[in-house]
mmCIF file of C-alpha atoms in Angstrom:
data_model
loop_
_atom_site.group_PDB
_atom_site.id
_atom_site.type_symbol
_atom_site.label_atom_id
_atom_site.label_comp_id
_atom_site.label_asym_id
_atom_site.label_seq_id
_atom_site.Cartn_x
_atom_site.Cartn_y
_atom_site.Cartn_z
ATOM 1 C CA UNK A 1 -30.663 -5.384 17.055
ATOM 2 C CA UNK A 2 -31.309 -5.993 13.533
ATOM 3 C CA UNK A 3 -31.020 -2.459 12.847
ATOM 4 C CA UNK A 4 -27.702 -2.079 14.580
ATOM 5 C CA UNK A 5 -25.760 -5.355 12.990
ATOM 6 C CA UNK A 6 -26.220 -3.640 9.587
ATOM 7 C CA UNK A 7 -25.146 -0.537 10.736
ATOM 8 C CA UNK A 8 -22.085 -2.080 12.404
ATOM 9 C CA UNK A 9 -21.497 -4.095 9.025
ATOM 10 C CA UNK A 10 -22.043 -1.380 6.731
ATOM 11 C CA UNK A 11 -19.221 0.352 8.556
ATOM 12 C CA UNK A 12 -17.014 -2.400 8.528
ATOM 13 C CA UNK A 13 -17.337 -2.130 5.050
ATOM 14 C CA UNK A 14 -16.865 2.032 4.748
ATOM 15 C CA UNK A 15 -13.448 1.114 7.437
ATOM 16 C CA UNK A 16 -12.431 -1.763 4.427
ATOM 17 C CA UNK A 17 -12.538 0.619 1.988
ATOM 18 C CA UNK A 18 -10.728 3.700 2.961
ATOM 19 C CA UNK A 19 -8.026 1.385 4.087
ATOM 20 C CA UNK A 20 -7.828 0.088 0.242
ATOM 21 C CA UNK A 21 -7.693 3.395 -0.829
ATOM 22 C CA UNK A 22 -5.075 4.112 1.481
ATOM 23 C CA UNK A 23 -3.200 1.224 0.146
ATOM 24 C CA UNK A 24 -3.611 1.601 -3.646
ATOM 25 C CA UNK A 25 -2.531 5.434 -3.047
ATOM 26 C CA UNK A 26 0.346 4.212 -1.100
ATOM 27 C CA UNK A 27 1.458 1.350 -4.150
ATOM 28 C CA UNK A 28 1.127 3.962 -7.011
ATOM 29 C CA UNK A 29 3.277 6.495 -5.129
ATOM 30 C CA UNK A 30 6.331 4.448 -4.644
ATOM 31 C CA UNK A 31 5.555 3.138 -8.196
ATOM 32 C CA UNK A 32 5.967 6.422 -9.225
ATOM 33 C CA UNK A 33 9.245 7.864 -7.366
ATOM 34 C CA UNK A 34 10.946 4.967 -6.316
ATOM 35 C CA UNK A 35 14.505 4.931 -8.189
ATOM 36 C CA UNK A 36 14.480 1.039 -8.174
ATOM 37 C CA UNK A 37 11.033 1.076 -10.106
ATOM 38 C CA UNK A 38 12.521 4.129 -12.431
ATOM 39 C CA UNK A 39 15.330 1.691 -13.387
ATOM 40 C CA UNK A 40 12.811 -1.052 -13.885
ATOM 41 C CA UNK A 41 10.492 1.109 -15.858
ATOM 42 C CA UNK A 42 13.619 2.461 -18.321
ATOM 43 C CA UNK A 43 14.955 -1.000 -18.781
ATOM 44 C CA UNK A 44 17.920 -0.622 -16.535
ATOM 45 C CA UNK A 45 19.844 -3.413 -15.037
ATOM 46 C CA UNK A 46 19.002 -3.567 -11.387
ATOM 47 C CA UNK A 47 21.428 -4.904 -8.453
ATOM 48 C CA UNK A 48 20.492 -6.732 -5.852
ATOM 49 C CA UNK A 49 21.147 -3.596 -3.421
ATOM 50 C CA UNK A 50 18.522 -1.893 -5.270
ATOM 51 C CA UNK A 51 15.615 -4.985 -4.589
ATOM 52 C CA UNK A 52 16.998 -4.728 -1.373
ATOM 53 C CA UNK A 53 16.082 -1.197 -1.073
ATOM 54 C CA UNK A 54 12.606 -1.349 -2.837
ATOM 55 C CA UNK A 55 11.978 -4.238 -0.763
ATOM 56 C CA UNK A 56 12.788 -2.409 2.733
ATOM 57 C CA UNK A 57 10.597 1.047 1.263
ATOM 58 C CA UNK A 58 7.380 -1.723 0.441
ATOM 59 C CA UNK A 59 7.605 -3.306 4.215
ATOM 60 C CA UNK A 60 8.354 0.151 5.694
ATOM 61 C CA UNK A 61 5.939 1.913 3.850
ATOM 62 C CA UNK A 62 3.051 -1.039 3.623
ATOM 63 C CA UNK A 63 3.068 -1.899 7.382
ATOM 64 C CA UNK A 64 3.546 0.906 8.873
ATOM 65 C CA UNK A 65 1.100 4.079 9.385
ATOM 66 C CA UNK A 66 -2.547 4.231 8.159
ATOM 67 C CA UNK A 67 -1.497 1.365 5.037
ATOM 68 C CA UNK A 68 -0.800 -1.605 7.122
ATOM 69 C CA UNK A 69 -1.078 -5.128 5.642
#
């Protein structure tokens, strides 16, 4: 049994991992093509319609799929 529960932990961990992975890869891509974050990153003013969109595209994109919180 001993055997087996560090088996069954080390994959827990291997699972934990890919799924951060998944997650960080996930963050940097809508970092880098989201058009709220563009206007962010070149100083723009941003409306609320546009937090309101980056916000929907993080809770679509972060709890959905392979990436969920």
């Amino acid at each position: 049994m001993g055997d087996r529960g560090f088996g069954l932990v080390e994959h827990c961990l291997t699972i934990e991992e890919e799924h951060r992975q998944r997650l960080k890869e996930k963050v940097l891509e809508i970092v880098e093509t989201h058009p709220t974050i563009a206007a962010i990153r070149n100083g723009e003013a941003v409306t609320d319609l546009q937090q309101v969109a980056l916000e929907r595209t993080l809770r679509q994109e972060l709890h959905g799929g392979n990436v969920q919180l």
